[in-house]
C-alpha positions as a printed NumPy array, in Angstrom:
array([[ 99.357,  66.392,  87.943],
       [102.146,  66.01 ,  90.5  ],
       [101.572,  67.233,  94.053],
       [104.724,  69.004,  95.28 ],
       [103.354,  69.887,  98.72 ],
       [104.152,  67.883, 101.846],
       [101.649,  65.107, 102.553],
       [100.695,  66.972, 105.727],
       [100.407,  70.753, 105.552],
       [100.2  ,  72.448, 108.959],
       [102.209,  75.689, 108.739],
       [102.493,  78.223, 105.931],
       [104.719,  81.297, 105.977],
       [103.759,  84.255, 103.771],
       [106.31 ,  86.954, 102.984],
       [105.746,  90.316, 101.332],
       [107.702,  93.531, 100.974],
       [104.539,  95.659, 100.776],
       [100.939,  95.446, 101.851],
       [ 98.996,  93.817,  98.959],
       [101.964,  91.859,  97.486],
       [100.881,  88.524,  98.974],
       [ 97.179,  88.594,  97.965],
       [ 97.997,  89.901,  94.472],
       [100.608,  87.216,  93.871],
       [ 99.002,  84.282,  95.68 ],
       [ 95.474,  85.221,  96.746],
       [ 93.779,  82.428,  94.829],
       [ 96.291,  79.901,  96.116],
       [ 95.645,  81.008,  99.697],
       [ 91.894,  80.593,  99.279],
       [ 92.385,  77.087,  97.89 ],
       [ 94.964,  76.004, 100.484],
       [ 93.02 ,  77.243, 103.489],
       [ 89.827,  75.562, 102.356],
       [ 91.632,  72.3  , 101.606],
       [ 93.428,  72.355, 104.993],
       [ 91.059,  73.709, 107.679],
       [ 92.818,  75.043, 110.749],
       [ 96.045,  75.78 , 108.875],
       [ 98.538,  77.925, 110.808],
       [ 99.4  ,  80.904, 108.611],
       [102.003,  83.509, 109.525],
       [102.476,  86.588, 107.341],
       [105.408,  88.997, 107.508],
       [105.155,  92.285, 105.603],
       [108.187,  94.566, 105.711],
       [106.541,  97.969, 105.149],
       [103.366,  99.843, 106.051],
       [103.133,  99.623, 109.843],
       [100.984, 102.294, 111.472],
       [ 99.315, 103.37 , 108.235],
       [ 96.081, 102.78 , 106.332],
       [ 98.025, 100.197, 104.352],
       [ 98.454,  98.072, 107.466],
       [ 94.727,  98.226, 108.202],
       [ 93.986,  97.145, 104.632],
       [ 96.511,  94.324, 104.805],
       [ 95.228,  92.816, 108.026],
       [ 91.645,  92.82 , 106.773],
       [ 92.653,  91.434, 103.379],
       [ 94.804,  88.595, 104.724],
       [ 92.006,  87.568, 107.078],
       [ 89.643,  87.415, 104.101],
       [ 92.114,  85.424, 101.994],
       [ 92.782,  82.798, 104.699],
       [ 89.322,  81.466, 105.658],
       [ 89.38 ,  79.071, 108.599],
       [ 93.103,  79.537, 109.226],
       [ 94.891,  80.499, 112.424],
       [ 96.377,  83.745, 111.13 ],
       [ 99.199,  85.815, 112.602],
       [100.152,  89.007, 110.742],
       [103.326,  91.01 , 111.385],
       [103.68 ,  94.371, 109.609],
       [107.005,  96.181, 109.936],
       [107.787,  99.864, 109.439],
       [110.674,  99.701, 106.959],
       [110.453, 102.589, 104.447],
       [108.805, 101.736, 101.143],
       [111.405, 101.61 ,  98.377],
       [114.332, 101.483, 100.824],
       [114.298,  97.874, 102.036],
       [117.831,  97.175, 100.697],
       [119.156,  99.849, 103.085],
       [117.529,  98.034, 106.018],
       [118.749,  94.557, 105.144],
       [119.772,  93.651, 108.7  ],
       [116.37 ,  94.402, 110.247],
       [114.555,  92.487, 107.523],
       [116.884,  89.483, 107.798],
       [116.573,  89.419, 111.587],
       [112.765,  89.443, 111.301],
       [112.912,  86.469, 108.93 ],
       [115.19 ,  84.515, 111.213],
       [113.091,  85.312, 114.288],
       [110.104,  83.658, 112.649],
       [111.981,  80.349, 112.751],
       [111.512,  80.325, 116.54 ],
       [107.741,  80.045, 115.996],
       [108.084,  76.692, 114.258],
       [109.224,  75.348, 110.929],
       [106.871,  76.105, 108.024],
       [105.856,  73.338, 105.63 ],
       [105.592,  75.892, 102.835],
       [107.024,  79.374, 102.287],
       [105.391,  81.772,  99.809],
       [107.27 ,  84.963,  98.925],
       [108.243,  87.199,  96.01 ],
       [109.781,  85.825,  92.85 ],
       [113.572,  86.006,  92.492],
       [112.976,  87.575,  89.061],
       [111.115,  90.593,  90.477],
       [112.854,  93.833,  89.483],
       [111.444,  95.98 ,  92.302],
       [114.287,  96.554,  94.745],
       [112.199,  95.754,  97.838],
       [110.75 ,  92.568,  96.358],
       [114.113,  91.424,  95.04 ],
       [115.887,  92.016,  98.347],
       [113.317,  89.988, 100.266],
       [113.459,  87.202,  97.704],
       [117.234,  86.989,  98.047],
       [116.959,  86.696, 101.822],
       [114.458,  83.846, 101.87 ],
       [116.805,  80.952, 100.914],
       [119.405,  82.164, 103.417],
       [116.904,  81.933, 106.291],
       [114.845,  78.975, 105.01 ],
       [117.38 ,  76.775, 103.277],
       [115.544,  73.441, 103.296],
       [111.972,  74.561, 102.766],
       [109.731,  74.392,  99.735],
       [109.442,  78.032,  98.64 ],
       [107.062,  79.329,  95.984],
       [107.928,  82.701,  94.449],
       [104.811,  84.583,  93.334],
       [104.709,  87.043,  90.443],
       [103.233,  90.545,  90.255],
       [102.513,  92.179,  86.905],
       [103.729,  95.796,  86.815],
       [105.426,  98.33 ,  84.575],
       [108.982,  96.95 ,  84.984],
       [108.282,  94.157,  82.503],
       [110.085,  91.63 ,  84.686],
       [107.838,  88.582,  84.327],
       [109.803,  85.376,  83.743],
       [108.513,  81.985,  82.669],
       [107.228,  80.25 ,  85.825],
       [107.709,  76.596,  86.685],
       [104.804,  75.786,  89.019],
       [101.094,  76.39 ,  88.445],
       [ 97.965,  76.194,  90.556],
       [ 94.805,  76.127,  88.413],
       [ 91.995,  78.391,  89.592],
       [ 88.328,  77.987,  88.823],
       [ 86.321,  80.934,  87.557],
       [ 84.573,  81.424,  90.94 ],
       [ 87.867,  81.429,  92.86 ],
       [ 89.491,  83.954,  90.512],
       [ 86.394,  86.154,  90.655],
       [ 86.492,  85.938,  94.458],
       [ 90.172,  86.882,  94.499],
       [ 89.604,  89.95 ,  92.331],
       [ 86.582,  91.024,  94.385],
       [ 88.564,  90.785,  97.62 ],
       [ 91.46 ,  92.776,  96.152],
       [ 89.083,  95.547,  95.128],
       [ 87.272,  95.455,  98.459],
       [ 90.293,  95.609, 100.727],
       [ 92.84 ,  97.731,  98.866],
       [ 90.993, 100.956,  98.191],
       [ 94.24 , 102.927,  98.452],
       [ 95.537, 101.193,  95.333],
       [ 92.579, 101.622,  92.985],
       [ 94.127, 104.618,  91.242],
       [ 97.171, 102.592,  90.192],
       [ 97.197, 101.976,  86.448],
       [ 97.991,  98.288,  86.915],
       [ 95.486,  97.629,  89.705],
       [ 92.342,  96.527,  87.886],
       [ 90.296,  93.467,  87.024],
       [ 91.752,  93.123,  83.529],
       [ 95.311,  92.957,  84.846],
       [ 94.547,  90.235,  87.377],
       [ 92.31 ,  88.227,  85.065],
       [ 94.614,  88.622,  82.062],
       [ 97.695,  87.226,  83.779],
       [ 95.635,  84.4  ,  85.3  ],
       [ 94.306,  83.528,  81.834],
       [ 97.817,  83.372,  80.34 ],
       [ 99.038,  81.115,  83.15 ],
       [ 95.915,  78.985,  82.782],
       [ 96.659,  78.386,  79.103],
       [100.165,  77.268,  80.049],
       [ 98.871,  74.551,  82.387],
       [ 95.781,  73.435,  80.42 ],
       [ 93.353,  75.288,  82.694],
       [ 91.121,  78.294,  82.285],
       [ 92.952,  80.321,  84.928],
       [ 95.936,  79.799,  87.218],
       [ 98.433,  81.427,  89.526],
       [102.056,  80.645,  88.767],
       [105.195,  80.472,  90.867],
       [108.948,  80.051,  90.667],
       [110.779,  77.363,  92.636],
       [114.483,  77.968,  93.204],
       [115.298,  74.561,  94.675],
       [113.358,  71.372,  95.32 ],
       [114.279,  67.929,  96.666],
       [112.519,  64.93 ,  95.156],
       [111.833,  61.497,  96.613],
       [111.476,  58.357,  94.506],
       [109.533,  56.552,  97.239],
       [105.755,  56.415,  96.71 ],
       [103.476,  57.962,  99.325],
       [101.655,  55.127, 101.042],
       [ 97.92 ,  55.185, 100.515],
       [ 97.823,  58.178,  98.238],
       [ 97.885,  59.002,  94.558],
       [ 99.722,  61.907,  92.911],
       [ 97.337,  64.809,  92.521],
       [ 97.095,  68.568,  92.456],
       [ 96.889,  70.823,  95.469]])
């Protein structure tokens, strides 16, 4: 299994249009990354939900999904469903984050996502972070917009169970959504697991990646 991450992982940038997007799309990956890299600097930018119950849920959830990390969460007040109309504010927020340091990894929405807020954010990411490894997470919903991913992170049964438990614990406002349940999260993880010879997995889309033919000194190719 080829390791696509930098040899040293110090900074991770998480991007979401709405509170809950990041943990739903990459919660298992965050748990694995933060435990594999203690003291990781994690910055999260969420475009909507400021000043509401959703912000409270998001801050508690992201803290739970990033154990041992140095976490900084920014929640903006753009109107849900209207992010394309506030493109300039969202783009400025993305660019301002560059002043805090260059991330080794960016995790944001998939470019295939049909939701207008998700899609707008996804389109902005490569214009603000042109030379960064960016993983686009997927969220199963009614639009039927899932595309075949290109990158997988296998999840063990305990990690997936932990992810689902944390989603249920921290996002009480979403429990009445028809797609927000254990079967949805476990079902998609099972499909992606089959595709990478694992029991479960989270999957991502990579828009652009630069390869090096030089071997890493003192290390062997591996997974995350």
